[in-house]
Coordinates of N, CA and C in Angstrom, one line a residue:
M525 N 15.4 21.4 18.6 CA 14.7 20.4 18.4 C 15.4 19.3 18.0
Y526 N 15.3 18.1 18.8 CA 15.7 16.9 18.4 C 14.9 15.5 18.4
L527 N 15.1 14.7 17.2 CA 14.3 13.7 17.3 C 14.7 12.3 18.0
M528 N 13.6 11.9 18.6 CA 14.1 10.7 19.5 C 13.9 9.4 18.6
G529 N 12.7 9.3 17.7 CA 12.4 8.2 16.9 C 11.7 8.4 15.9
D530 N 12.0 7.7 14.8 CA 11.2 7.8 13.5 C 10.5 6.8 13.3
F531 N 9.1 6.8 13.2 CA 8.2 5.7 13.0 C 7.7 5.4 12.0
H532 N 8.3 5.8 10.9 CA 7.6 5.6 9.5 C 8.8 5.6 8.7
T533 N 9.5 4.4 8.4 CA 10.5 4.0 7.4 C 10.2 2.9 6.5
H534 N 10.6 2.9 5.2 CA 10.2 1.8 4.4 C 11.8 1.1 4.0
T535 N 11.4 -0.3 3.4 CA 12.6 -1.0 3.1 C 12.0 -1.7 1.7
P536 N 13.0 -2.5 1.2 CA 12.5 -3.1 0.0 C 11.5 -4.3 0.2
Y537 N 11.0 -4.2 1.2 CA 9.6 -5.2 1.5 C 8.6 -4.4 1.1
S538 N 8.8 -3.3 0.5 CA 7.5 -2.7 0.0 C 8.4 -2.0 -1.3
H539 N 8.6 -0.9 -1.1 CA 9.5 0.1 -2.1 C 10.4 0.8 -1.6
G540 N 10.9 0.6 -0.6 CA 12.0 1.4 0.0 C 13.4 0.7 -0.6
K541 N 14.4 1.7 -0.7 CA 15.9 1.5 -1.1 C 16.8 0.6 -0.4
N542 N 16.6 1.0 1.0 CA 17.9 0.3 1.8 C 17.3 -0.6 2.6
T543 N 18.1 -1.5 3.4 CA 17.7 -2.6 4.1 C 17.4 -2.1 5.4
V544 N 16.6 -3.0 6.2 CA 16.3 -2.7 7.7 C 17.5 -2.5 8.3
L545 N 18.7 -2.9 8.3 CA 20.0 -2.8 8.9 C 20.4 -1.4 8.5
Q546 N 20.4 -1.0 7.2 CA 20.7 0.2 6.7 C 20.0 1.6 7.5
N547 N 18.7 1.1 7.6 CA 17.8 2.3 8.1 C 18.3 2.4 9.7
A548 N 18.4 1.4 10.1 CA 18.7 1.4 11.7 C 20.0 2.1 11.8
M549 N 21.2 1.6 11.0 CA 22.3 2.4 11.2 C 22.3 3.7 11.0
A550 N 21.5 4.3 10.0 CA 21.2 5.7 9.9 C 20.7 6.4 11.0
A551 N 19.7 5.6 11.7 CA 19.2 6.0 12.8 C 19.9 6.2 14.1
K552 N 20.9 5.4 14.1 CA 22.1 5.4 15.0 C 22.8 6.5 14.7
E553 N 23.5 6.8 13.7 CA 24.3 7.8 13.3 C 23.6 9.4 13.6
R554 N 22.3 9.3 13.6 CA 21.6 10.7 13.8 C 21.0 10.6 15.3
G555 N 21.4 9.7 16.2 CA 21.3 9.9 17.5 C 19.7 9.5 18.0
L556 N 18.9 8.7 17.1 CA 17.7 8.4 17.4 C 17.9 7.2 18.2
K557 N 16.8 6.9 19.2 CA 16.7 6.0 19.9 C 15.9 4.6 19.6
T558 N 15.1 5.3 18.7 CA 13.9 4.0 18.0 C 13.6 4.3 16.7
I559 N 13.3 3.3 16.1 CA 12.8 3.4 14.7 C 11.8 2.3 14.3
A560 N 10.9 2.6 13.5 CA 10.0 1.7 13.1 C 10.2 1.3 11.4
I561 N 10.0 0.0 11.4 CA 9.8 -0.5 9.7 C 8.7 -0.7 9.6
T562 N 8.1 0.4 8.6 CA 6.6 0.2 8.4 C 6.4 0.2 6.8
D563 N 6.5 -0.9 6.3 CA 6.3 -1.0 4.9 C 4.8 -1.1 4.7
H564 N 4.4 -0.8 3.2 CA 3.2 -0.8 3.0 C 2.2 -1.9 3.2
G565 N 0.9 -1.6 3.4 CA -0.1 -2.8 3.6 C -0.3 -3.7 2.6
F566 N -0.7 -4.9 3.1 CA -0.9 -5.9 2.3 C -1.9 -5.7 1.0
N567 N -2.6 -4.8 0.9 CA -3.7 -4.7 0.1 C -3.1 -3.7 -1.3
H568 N -1.8 -3.2 -1.0 CA -1.2 -2.4 -2.0 C -1.0 -3.1 -2.9
L569 N -1.4 -2.8 -4.3 CA -1.2 -3.8 -5.4 C 0.1 -3.7 -6.2
L570 N 1.0 -2.7 -6.0 CA 2.2 -2.6 -6.5 C 3.3 -3.0 -5.5
F571 N 3.2 -2.4 -4.3 CA 4.1 -2.4 -3.3 C 3.8 -3.0 -1.8
G572 N 2.7 -3.9 -1.8 CA 2.4 -4.3 -0.5 C 3.3 -5.5 0.0
L573 N 3.3 -5.3 1.4 CA 4.1 -6.2 2.1 C 3.4 -7.6 1.9
S574 N 4.2 -8.7 2.0 CA 3.9 -10.1 2.0 C 3.7 -10.8 3.1
R575 N 2.7 -11.4 3.2 CA 2.5 -12.2 4.6 C 3.5 -13.3 4.7
K576 N 4.1 -13.7 3.5 CA 4.7 -14.8 3.6 C 6.3 -14.6 3.9
K577 N 6.4 -13.1 3.8 CA 7.9 -12.7 4.2 C 8.0 -12.2 5.7
L578 N 6.9 -12.1 6.5 CA 7.0 -11.4 7.7 C 8.1 -12.0 8.5
N579 N 8.3 -13.3 8.4 CA 9.5 -14.1 9.4 C 10.8 -13.7 8.8
N580 N 11.0 -13.5 7.6 CA 12.2 -12.7 7.1 C 12.3 -11.6 7.8
L581 N 11.3 -10.7 7.6 CA 11.4 -9.2 8.3 C 11.9 -9.3 9.7
K582 N 11.1 -10.1 10.2 CA 11.3 -10.2 11.9 C 12.7 -10.6 12.0
E583 N 13.4 -11.4 11.2 CA 15.0 -11.7 11.8 C 15.5 -10.7 11.3
E584 N 15.4 -10.1 10.3 CA 16.3 -8.8 9.9 C 16.2 -7.8 10.9
I585 N 15.0 -7.5 11.5 CA 14.8 -6.6 12.5 C 15.5 -7.0 13.8
K586 N 15.4 -8.1 14.1 CA 16.1 -8.5 15.5 C 17.7 -8.4 15.2
E587 N 18.2 -8.7 14.1 CA 19.6 -8.6 13.8 C 19.9 -7.2 13.9
A588 N 18.9 -6.2 13.1 CA 19.5 -5.0 13.1 C 19.5 -4.5 14.5
E589 N 18.6 -4.8 15.4 CA 18.6 -4.3 16.5 C 19.9 -4.6 17.3
K590 N 20.2 -5.9 17.1 CA 21.2 -6.4 18.1 C 22.5 -5.9 17.6
L591 N 23.0 -5.4 16.0 CA 24.1 -4.8 15.6 C 24.1 -3.2 16.0
T592 N 23.0 -2.8 16.1 CA 23.1 -1.1 16.5 C 22.8 -0.7 17.7
G593 N 21.9 -1.4 18.4 CA 21.9 -0.8 19.6 C 20.5 0.0 19.4
V594 N 20.1 0.1 18.3 CA 18.6 1.1 18.3 C 17.6 -0.1 18.3
K595 N 16.5 0.5 19.1 CA 15.3 -0.3 19.3 C 14.6 -0.1 17.7
V596 N 14.3 -1.4 17.2 CA 13.7 -1.4 16.0 C 12.3 -2.0 16.1
L597 N 11.3 -1.5 15.8 CA 9.8 -1.8 15.8 C 9.4 -2.4 14.4
M598 N 8.8 -3.3 14.5 CA 8.2 -4.1 13.3 C 6.8 -3.5 13.1
G599 N 6.6 -2.7 12.1 CA 5.2 -2.3 11.7 C 4.6 -2.3 10.5
M600 N 3.6 -1.6 10.1 CA 3.3 -1.5 8.8 C 2.4 -0.4 8.6
E601 N 2.5 0.1 7.6 CA 1.7 1.5 7.2 C 0.5 0.8 6.4
S602 N -0.8 0.5 7.1 CA -1.7 -0.1 6.6 C -2.5 0.8 5.7
N603 N -3.4 0.1 4.9 CA -4.4 1.1 4.2 C -5.7 1.1 4.6
L604 N -6.1 2.2 4.5 CA -7.5 2.4 4.5 C -8.3 1.9 3.7
I605 N -9.3 0.8 3.8 CA -9.8 0.4 2.4 C -11.5 0.4 2.3
S606 N -12.1 1.1 3.4 CA -13.5 1.1 3.4 C -14.0 2.2 4.0
L607 N -15.1 2.7 4.0 CA -15.9 3.8 4.4 C -16.0 3.5 6.0
D608 N -16.2 2.0 6.1 CA -16.5 1.6 7.5 C -15.3 1.5 8.5
G609 N -14.3 1.8 7.6 CA -13.1 2.1 8.7 C -12.2 0.6 8.6
S610 N -12.4 -0.1 7.7 CA -11.5 -1.5 7.7 C -10.2 -1.0 7.0
T611 N -9.3 -1.6 7.4 CA -7.8 -1.7 7.2 C -7.6 -3.2 6.5
D612 N -6.2 -3.1 5.9 CA -5.8 -4.4 5.6 C -5.0 -5.2 6.6
M613 N -4.8 -4.3 7.7 CA -4.5 -5.2 8.8 C -5.4 -5.9 9.7
K614 N -5.5 -7.2 9.4 CA -6.7 -8.0 10.1 C -6.3 -8.5 11.4
S615 N -7.3 -9.0 12.2 CA -7.0 -9.3 13.5 C -6.3 -10.3 13.4
E616 N -5.9 -11.1 12.6 CA -4.8 -12.6 12.7 C -3.7 -12.0 12.4
D617 N -3.4 -10.7 12.1 CA -2.0 -10.2 11.6 C -1.6 -9.4 12.9
L618 N -2.3 -9.0 13.5 CA -1.9 -8.2 14.9 C -0.7 -8.7 15.7
H619 N -0.8 -9.8 16.0 CA 0.3 -10.3 16.8 C 1.6 -10.3 16.2
N620 N 1.9 -10.3 14.6 CA 3.1 -9.9 14.2 C 3.7 -8.8 14.6
F621 N 3.0 -7.5 14.9 CA 3.5 -6.3 14.6 C 3.6 -5.6 16.1
D622 N 4.5 -4.5 16.1 CA 4.7 -3.8 17.3 C 4.2 -2.4 17.2
I623 N 3.8 -1.9 16.0 CA 3.3 -0.6 15.9 C 2.4 -0.5 14.8
Y624 N 1.4 0.3 14.6 CA 0.3 0.1 13.8 C 0.0 1.3 13.0
L625 N 0.2 1.8 11.7 CA 0.3 3.0 11.3 C -0.9 2.8 10.0
C626 N -1.6 3.8 9.7 CA -2.5 3.9 8.8 C -2.8 4.9 7.9
G627 N -3.0 4.9 6.4 CA -3.0 6.1 5.7 C -3.9 5.9 4.5
I628 N -4.4 7.0 3.7 CA -4.9 6.3 2.6 C -3.9 6.6 1.4
H629 N -4.0 5.4 0.5 CA -3.1 5.4 -0.5 C -3.9 5.1 -1.8
S630 N -3.4 5.0 -3.1 CA -3.7 4.8 -4.3 C -3.5 3.3 -4.7
V631 N -4.1 2.8 -5.7 CA -3.7 1.5 -6.2 C -3.9 0.3 -5.3
L632 N -5.1 0.3 -4.5 CA -5.2 -0.7 -3.5 C -6.3 -1.7 -4.0
K633 N -6.4 -2.6 -3.3 CA -7.5 -3.6 -3.5 C -8.6 -3.0 -2.3
Y634 N -9.6 -2.4 -2.8 CA -10.6 -1.8 -1.7 C -11.4 -2.9 -1.3
K635 N -12.2 -2.6 -0.3 CA -13.3 -3.7 0.2 C -14.4 -3.6 -0.9
S636 N -15.0 -2.7 -1.4 CA -15.7 -2.7 -2.4 C -15.6 -1.5 -3.6
F637 N -16.4 -1.6 -4.6 CA -16.1 -0.7 -5.7 C -16.6 0.7 -5.2
S638 N -17.6 0.6 -4.4 CA -18.2 2.0 -3.8 C -17.2 2.6 -2.8
D639 N -16.5 1.7 -2.0 CA -15.3 2.3 -1.4 C -14.1 2.8 -2.2
F640 N -13.7 2.3 -3.2 CA -12.8 2.6 -4.1 C -13.2 4.1 -4.5
N641 N -14.5 4.0 -5.0 CA -14.9 5.3 -5.6 C -14.8 6.4 -4.6
N642 N -15.3 6.1 -3.5 CA -15.6 7.5 -2.3 C -14.3 7.7 -1.6
I643 N -13.5 6.8 -1.5 CA -12.1 7.1 -0.8 C -11.1 7.5 -1.8
M644 N -10.9 6.6 -2.9 CA -9.7 7.0 -3.9 C -10.1 7.9 -5.0
L645 N -11.0 7.3 -5.6 CA -11.4 8.0 -7.2 C -11.6 9.3 -7.0
K646 N -12.6 9.7 -6.1 CA -13.4 11.1 -6.1 C -12.3 12.1 -5.4
N647 N -11.6 11.5 -4.5 CA -10.4 12.4 -3.9 C -9.3 12.7 -4.9
Y648 N -9.0 11.6 -5.6 CA -7.9 11.9 -6.6 C -8.4 12.8 -7.7
I649 N -9.3 12.6 -8.2 CA -9.9 13.6 -9.4 C -10.0 15.1 -8.8
A650 N -10.4 15.2 -7.7 CA -10.1 16.6 -7.2 C -8.7 17.1 -7.0
Y651 N -7.9 16.0 -6.5 CA -6.5 16.6 -6.2 C -5.8 16.8 -7.7
K652 N -6.1 16.0 -8.4 CA -5.5 16.1 -10.0 C -5.9 17.2 -10.7
F653 N -7.0 17.3 -10.6 CA -7.5 18.5 -11.5 C -7.5 19.9 -10.6
G654 N -7.1 20.1 -9.3 CA -7.2 21.3 -8.5 C -8.5 21.6 -8.2
K655 N -9.3 20.7 -8.2 CA -10.9 21.0 -8.1 C -11.3 21.3 -6.3
K656 N -12.1 22.3 -5.9 CA -12.6 22.2 -4.7 C -13.2 20.9 -4.5
P657 N -13.0 20.0 -3.3 CA -13.8 19.0 -3.2 C -15.1 19.0 -2.8
S658 N -16.1 18.1 -3.3 CA -17.5 18.4 -2.9 C -17.6 18.3 -1.2
V659 N -18.5 18.7 -0.7 CA -19.1 18.4 0.7 C -19.0 16.7 0.6
S660 N -19.6 16.1 -0.2 CA -19.7 14.7 0.2 C -18.3 14.1 0.3
V661 N -17.6 14.3 -0.8 CA -16.0 13.8 -0.7 C -15.5 14.2 0.6
V662 N -15.6 15.2 1.0 CA -15.1 15.5 2.6 C -15.7 14.8 3.7
Q663 N -16.9 14.7 3.5 CA -17.7 14.0 4.4 C -17.4 12.4 4.6
N664 N -17.4 12.0 3.4 CA -16.9 10.4 3.4 C -15.5 10.3 3.6
T665 N -14.5 11.0 3.4 CA -13.0 10.9 3.9 C -13.0 10.9 5.5
T666 N -13.6 12.1 5.8 CA -13.9 12.1 7.2 C -14.4 11.0 8.0
K667 N -15.5 10.3 7.3 CA -16.0 9.2 8.1 C -15.1 8.0 8.1
A668 N -14.5 7.9 6.8 CA -13.6 6.8 6.8 C -12.4 6.7 7.7
Y669 N -11.7 7.9 7.8 CA -10.6 8.1 8.9 C -11.0 8.0 10.2
I670 N -12.4 8.6 10.9 CA -12.9 8.3 12.2 C -13.2 6.9 12.4
N671 N -13.9 6.2 11.4 CA -14.2 4.8 11.8 C -13.1 4.1 11.8
A672 N -12.2 4.3 11.4 CA -10.7 3.5 11.0 C -10.3 4.0 12.6
I673 N -10.1 4.9 13.1 CA -9.8 5.2 14.4 C -10.5 4.5 15.6
K674 N -11.7 4.5 15.3 CA -12.7 3.9 16.5 C -12.6 2.3 16.3
N675 N -12.2 1.9 15.2 CA -12.5 0.5 15.0 C -11.2 -0.4 15.1
N676 N -9.9 0.4 15.1 CA -8.6 -0.4 15.0 C -7.7 0.4 16.0
P677 N -6.8 -0.3 16.7 CA -5.9 0.2 17.5 C -4.7 1.0 16.7
I678 N -5.1 2.1 16.1 CA -4.1 2.8 15.4 C -3.2 3.6 15.8
D679 N -1.8 3.5 15.8 CA -1.1 4.4 16.7 C -0.9 5.8 16.1
I680 N -0.9 5.7 14.6 CA -0.4 7.1 13.9 C -1.3 7.1 12.6
L681 N -1.9 8.1 12.2 CA -2.5 8.2 10.9 C -1.3 9.1 10.2
T682 N -1.1 8.6 8.9 CA 0.2 9.0 8.1 C -0.4 10.0 7.0
H683 N 0.4 10.9 7.0 CA 0.1 12.0 5.9 C -1.2 12.2 5.4
I684 N -2.0 12.7 6.7 CA -3.2 13.0 6.6 C -3.6 14.3 5.5
N685 N -4.5 13.8 4.6 CA -5.0 14.9 3.7 C -4.1 15.0 2.4
F686 N -3.2 14.0 2.3 CA -2.2 13.8 1.1 C -3.0 13.2 -0.1
K687 N -3.4 14.0 -1.1 CA -4.0 13.5 -2.4 C -5.6 13.0 -1.8
C688 N -6.0 13.4 -0.7 CA -7.2 13.1 -0.1 C -7.7 14.5 0.7
F689 N -9.1 14.8 0.9 CA -9.8 15.8 1.6 C -10.7 15.5 2.9
C690 N -10.2 15.9 4.0 CA -11.2 15.5 5.1 C -11.4 16.8 6.2
D691 N -12.0 16.7 6.9 CA -12.3 17.8 8.0 C -11.3 17.5 9.1
V692 N -10.0 18.1 8.9 CA -8.9 17.6 9.8 C -9.4 18.1 11.1
K693 N -10.1 18.9 11.6 CA -10.6 18.9 13.1 C -11.3 17.9 13.7
E694 N -12.5 17.6 12.8 CA -12.9 16.4 13.2 C -12.3 15.2 13.5
V695 N -11.3 14.8 12.6 CA -10.4 13.7 12.5 C -9.7 13.7 13.9
A696 N -9.1 14.9 14.0 CA -8.1 15.2 15.2 C -8.9 15.1 16.5
K697 N -10.1 15.5 16.5 CA -11.1 15.1 17.8 C -11.1 13.7 18.2
C698 N -11.3 12.8 17.2 CA -11.2 11.5 17.4 C -10.1 11.1 17.8
C699 N -8.9 11.2 17.1 CA -7.6 10.9 17.5 C -7.4 11.4 18.9
A700 N -7.7 12.5 19.5 CA -7.4 13.0 20.8 C -8.3 11.9 21.6
D701 N -9.4 11.7 21.4 CA -10.4 10.8 22.3 C -9.8 9.3 22.3
Y702 N -9.1 8.7 21.2 CA -8.6 7.5 21.0 C -7.2 7.1 21.4
G703 N -6.6 8.2 21.4 CA -5.0 8.2 21.6 C -4.3 7.8 20.5
T704 N -4.6 8.3 19.4 CA -4.0 8.1 18.1 C -3.3 9.4 17.6
Y705 N -2.0 9.1 17.3 CA -1.3 10.5 16.9 C -1.5 10.7 15.5
I706 N -1.0 12.0 15.1 CA -1.4 12.4 13.9 C 0.2 12.7 13.3
E707 N 0.7 12.4 12.4 CA 1.7 12.4 11.7 C 2.2 13.8 11.1
I708 N 3.1 14.2 11.5 CA 3.8 15.4 10.5 C 4.9 14.8 9.7
N709 N 4.4 14.6 8.4 CA 5.2 14.0 7.6 C 6.5 15.0 6.8
T710 N 7.6 14.4 6.9 CA 8.6 15.3 6.3 C 9.3 14.8 4.8
K711 N 8.3 13.9 4.2 CA 8.7 13.5 2.8 C 7.8 14.5 2.2
K712 N 6.8 14.8 2.2 CA 6.1 15.9 1.4 C 5.2 16.9 2.7
R713 N 4.8 17.9 2.1 CA 4.1 18.9 2.8 C 2.4 18.5 2.7
H714 N 2.0 18.0 3.6 CA 0.6 17.4 3.4 C -0.5 18.2 4.0
I715 N -0.1 19.1 4.9 CA -1.0 20.0 5.7 C -0.8 21.3 5.5
S716 N -1.4 22.4 5.9 CA -1.1 23.7 5.8 C -0.8 24.0 7.6
A717 N -0.1 25.3 7.7 CA 0.0 25.6 9.0 C -1.4 25.8 10.0
E718 N -2.3 26.3 9.0 CA -3.7 26.5 9.6 C -4.2 25.3 9.9
E719 N -4.0 24.1 9.3 CA -4.7 22.8 9.6 C -4.0 22.2 10.8
L720 N -2.9 22.5 10.7 CA -2.0 21.7 11.9 C -2.6 22.6 13.3
N721 N -2.8 23.9 13.4 CA -3.2 24.5 14.3 C -4.6 24.0 14.7
L722 N -5.4 24.0 13.6 CA -6.7 23.5 14.0 C -6.9 22.2 14.6
M723 N -6.1 21.4 13.9 CA -6.1 19.9 14.6 C -5.3 20.0 16.5
A724 N -4.3 21.0 16.5 CA -3.5 21.1 17.8 C -4.9 21.8 18.6
S725 N -5.7 22.5 18.2 CA -6.7 23.2 19.0 C -7.6 22.3 19.8
V726 N -7.7 21.0 19.3 CA -8.7 20.0 19.9 C -8.1 18.9 20.8
G727 N -6.7 19.2 21.0 CA -6.0 18.3 22.1 C -5.2 17.2 21.5
T728 N -5.1 17.3 20.2 CA -4.3 15.9 19.8 C -3.0 16.0 19.7
H729 N -2.2 15.1 19.4 CA -0.9 14.9 19.9 C -0.1 14.7 18.5
F730 N 1.3 15.0 18.1 CA 1.7 14.6 17.1 C 3.0 13.8 17.3
V731 N 3.4 13.3 16.2 CA 4.5 12.8 15.8 C 5.3 13.2 14.4
I732 N 6.6 13.6 14.4 CA 7.3 13.8 13.1 C 7.9 12.6 12.9
N733 N 7.7 12.2 11.5 CA 8.0 11.1 10.7 C 8.6 11.3 9.5
S734 N 10.0 10.5 9.2 CA 10.4 10.9 7.8 C 9.7 10.3 6.7
D735 N 9.0 9.3 6.6 CA 8.3 8.3 5.8 C 9.5 8.3 4.7
A736 N 10.7 7.8 5.4 CA 11.8 7.4 4.6 C 11.8 6.3 3.5
H737 N 11.9 6.6 2.4 CA 12.0 5.6 1.4 C 13.7 5.2 1.1
S738 N 14.5 5.9 1.8 CA 16.0 5.7 1.7 C 16.6 6.0 2.9
A739 N 18.0 5.3 3.4 CA 18.4 5.4 4.6 C 19.0 6.9 4.8
D740 N 19.2 7.6 3.8 CA 19.5 9.0 4.0 C 18.6 9.8 4.4
R741 N 17.3 9.6 4.3 CA 16.3 10.3 4.8 C 15.7 10.0 6.5
V742 N 16.3 9.1 6.7 CA 15.6 8.5 8.1 C 16.1 9.7 9.0
G743 N 15.2 10.2 9.9 CA 15.4 11.1 11.0 C 15.1 12.4 10.4
D744 N 14.9 12.7 9.2 CA 14.9 13.9 8.6 C 13.7 14.7 9.3
T745 N 13.9 16.0 9.6 CA 12.8 16.8 10.0 C 12.7 18.2 9.6
V746 N 13.2 18.4 8.5 CA 13.3 19.6 7.7 C 11.8 20.3 7.5
I747 N 11.1 19.6 6.7 CA 9.8 20.1 6.4 C 8.8 20.3 7.6
A748 N 9.0 19.6 8.6 CA 8.3 19.6 9.8 C 8.6 20.9 10.7
E749 N 9.9 21.0 10.6 CA 10.4 22.3 11.5 C 9.8 23.5 10.7
E750 N 9.8 23.7 9.5 CA 9.5 24.9 9.0 C 8.0 25.0 9.1
L751 N 7.3 23.7 8.8 CA 5.5 23.9 9.2 C 5.6 24.4 10.6
I752 N 6.1 23.7 11.6 CA 6.0 24.1 13.3 C 6.2 25.5 13.3
K753 N 7.2 25.9 12.9 CA 7.7 27.4 12.9 C 6.5 28.2 12.2
E754 N 6.0 28.0 11.1 CA 5.1 28.9 10.6 C 3.7 28.7 11.4
A755 N 3.4 27.5 12.1 CA 2.2 27.4 12.8 C 2.3 28.1 14.1
E756 N 3.8 28.2 14.6 CA 4.0 28.5 16.0 C 3.4 27.3 17.0
L757 N 3.5 26.1 16.4 CA 2.7 25.0 17.4 C 3.6 24.7 18.4
P758 N 3.0 24.7 19.8 CA 3.9 24.2 20.7 C 4.5 23.0 20.9
L759 N 5.8 22.8 21.2 CA 6.5 21.7 20.9 C 6.1 20.7 22.0
N760 N 5.6 20.9 23.1 CA 4.9 19.9 23.9 C 3.8 19.0 23.4
L761 N 3.3 19.4 22.2 CA 2.4 18.5 21.7 C 2.9 17.7 20.6
I762 N 4.4 17.5 20.7 CA 5.0 16.6 19.6 C 5.8 15.6 20.6
D763 N 5.3 14.4 20.6 CA 5.8 13.3 21.6 C 7.0 12.4 21.2
N764 N 7.6 12.8 20.2 CA 8.8 11.9 19.8 C 10.0 13.0 19.8
I765 N 10.2 14.2 20.3 CA 11.4 14.9 20.4 C 11.7 15.4 21.7
N766 N 12.8 15.7 21.9 CA 13.3 16.5 22.8 C 13.5 15.7 24.4
G767 N 13.7 14.4 24.1 CA 13.8 13.4 25.1 C 12.5 12.6 25.4
R768 N 11.3 12.7 24.7 CA 10.2 12.5 25.0 C 10.0 11.2 23.9
L769 N 9.1 10.1 24.3 CA 8.7 9.2 23.5 C 7.2 8.9 23.4
P770 N 6.6 8.8 22.4 CA 5.1 8.3 22.4 C 4.8 7.2 23.3
V771 N 3.5 7.2 23.8 CA 3.0 6.0 24.4 C 1.7 5.5 23.3
F772 N 2.2 4.4 22.7 CA 1.3 3.9 21.6 C 0.1 3.1 22.1
R773 N -1.1 3.3 21.5 CA -2.2 2.6 22.0 C -2.4 1.2 21.5
F774 N -1.7 0.9 20.4 CA -1.5 -0.6 19.9 C -0.7 -1.6 21.1
E775 N 0.3 -1.2 21.7 CA 1.1 -1.6 22.6 C -0.1 -2.1 24.0
I776 N -0.4 -1.0 24.3 CA -1.6 -1.2 25.4 C -2.6 -2.3 24.9
Y777 N -3.1 -2.2 23.6 CA -4.2 -3.2 23.4 C -3.7 -4.8 23.4
K778 N -2.5 -4.6 22.8 CA -1.9 -6.1 22.9 C -1.7 -6.8 24.2
E779 N -1.4 -5.9 25.1 CA -1.1 -6.3 26.3 C -2.5 -6.7 27.1
K780 N -3.6 -6.1 26.5 CA -4.6 -6.6 27.1 C -5.4 -7.4 26.5
Y781 N -5.3 -7.7 25.2 CA -6.2 -8.5 24.3 C -5.5 -9.6 23.4
L782 N -4.1 -9.6 23.5 CA -3.4 -10.7 22.7 C -2.6 -11.4 23.5

């Protein structure tokens, strides 16, 4: 199994250690054809991407692509900020980006206190104290994911169920219906083999991403390979390996609407 593209990497524009160019050089060294720079979304209170720096980021991406020959996509790992599926990627931001990732994170500006309570706080308490999440916690997280997929042209859901709890099968059904990929993240093990198989059973497709915060991890597949082997996941469900590259819904959306 060999990786064609790594669509989740970070730089100092949020809290990655290495530059756009260094990430692209690492991708080239590992034989990747494409890479995405996906720093944390605007509403992240500690490490959020600044709209004022988007032009600088664009220039660094153009330069890195020119110097390495690796296709470098400008993206963002947006934050899910409400149960209605809102993210911090606003409609007026869309034209700036090539790829649209979304995940659940802590330390955010949420849409309301109720959203903070239901999406972050209750999930975090269950995670922190090792408690089984309540039915309502799972239902609310599932609802937030599904609404986000339905209401936004999201390409990839990042590290699903990391420090949060949802019905992965229901979320995966929605991903399959709308053409959103589910990430197999190699920075941390965020799902079990059983959960991976549940998601695969409803026809969703996956991408392997490093979630690299340093250039030495760009293109890393170790955790993914272990999980895929344990789950016996068919490799044809992973769309960024072995000569295949994903078809992203955001690109289609932009061609149609922007």
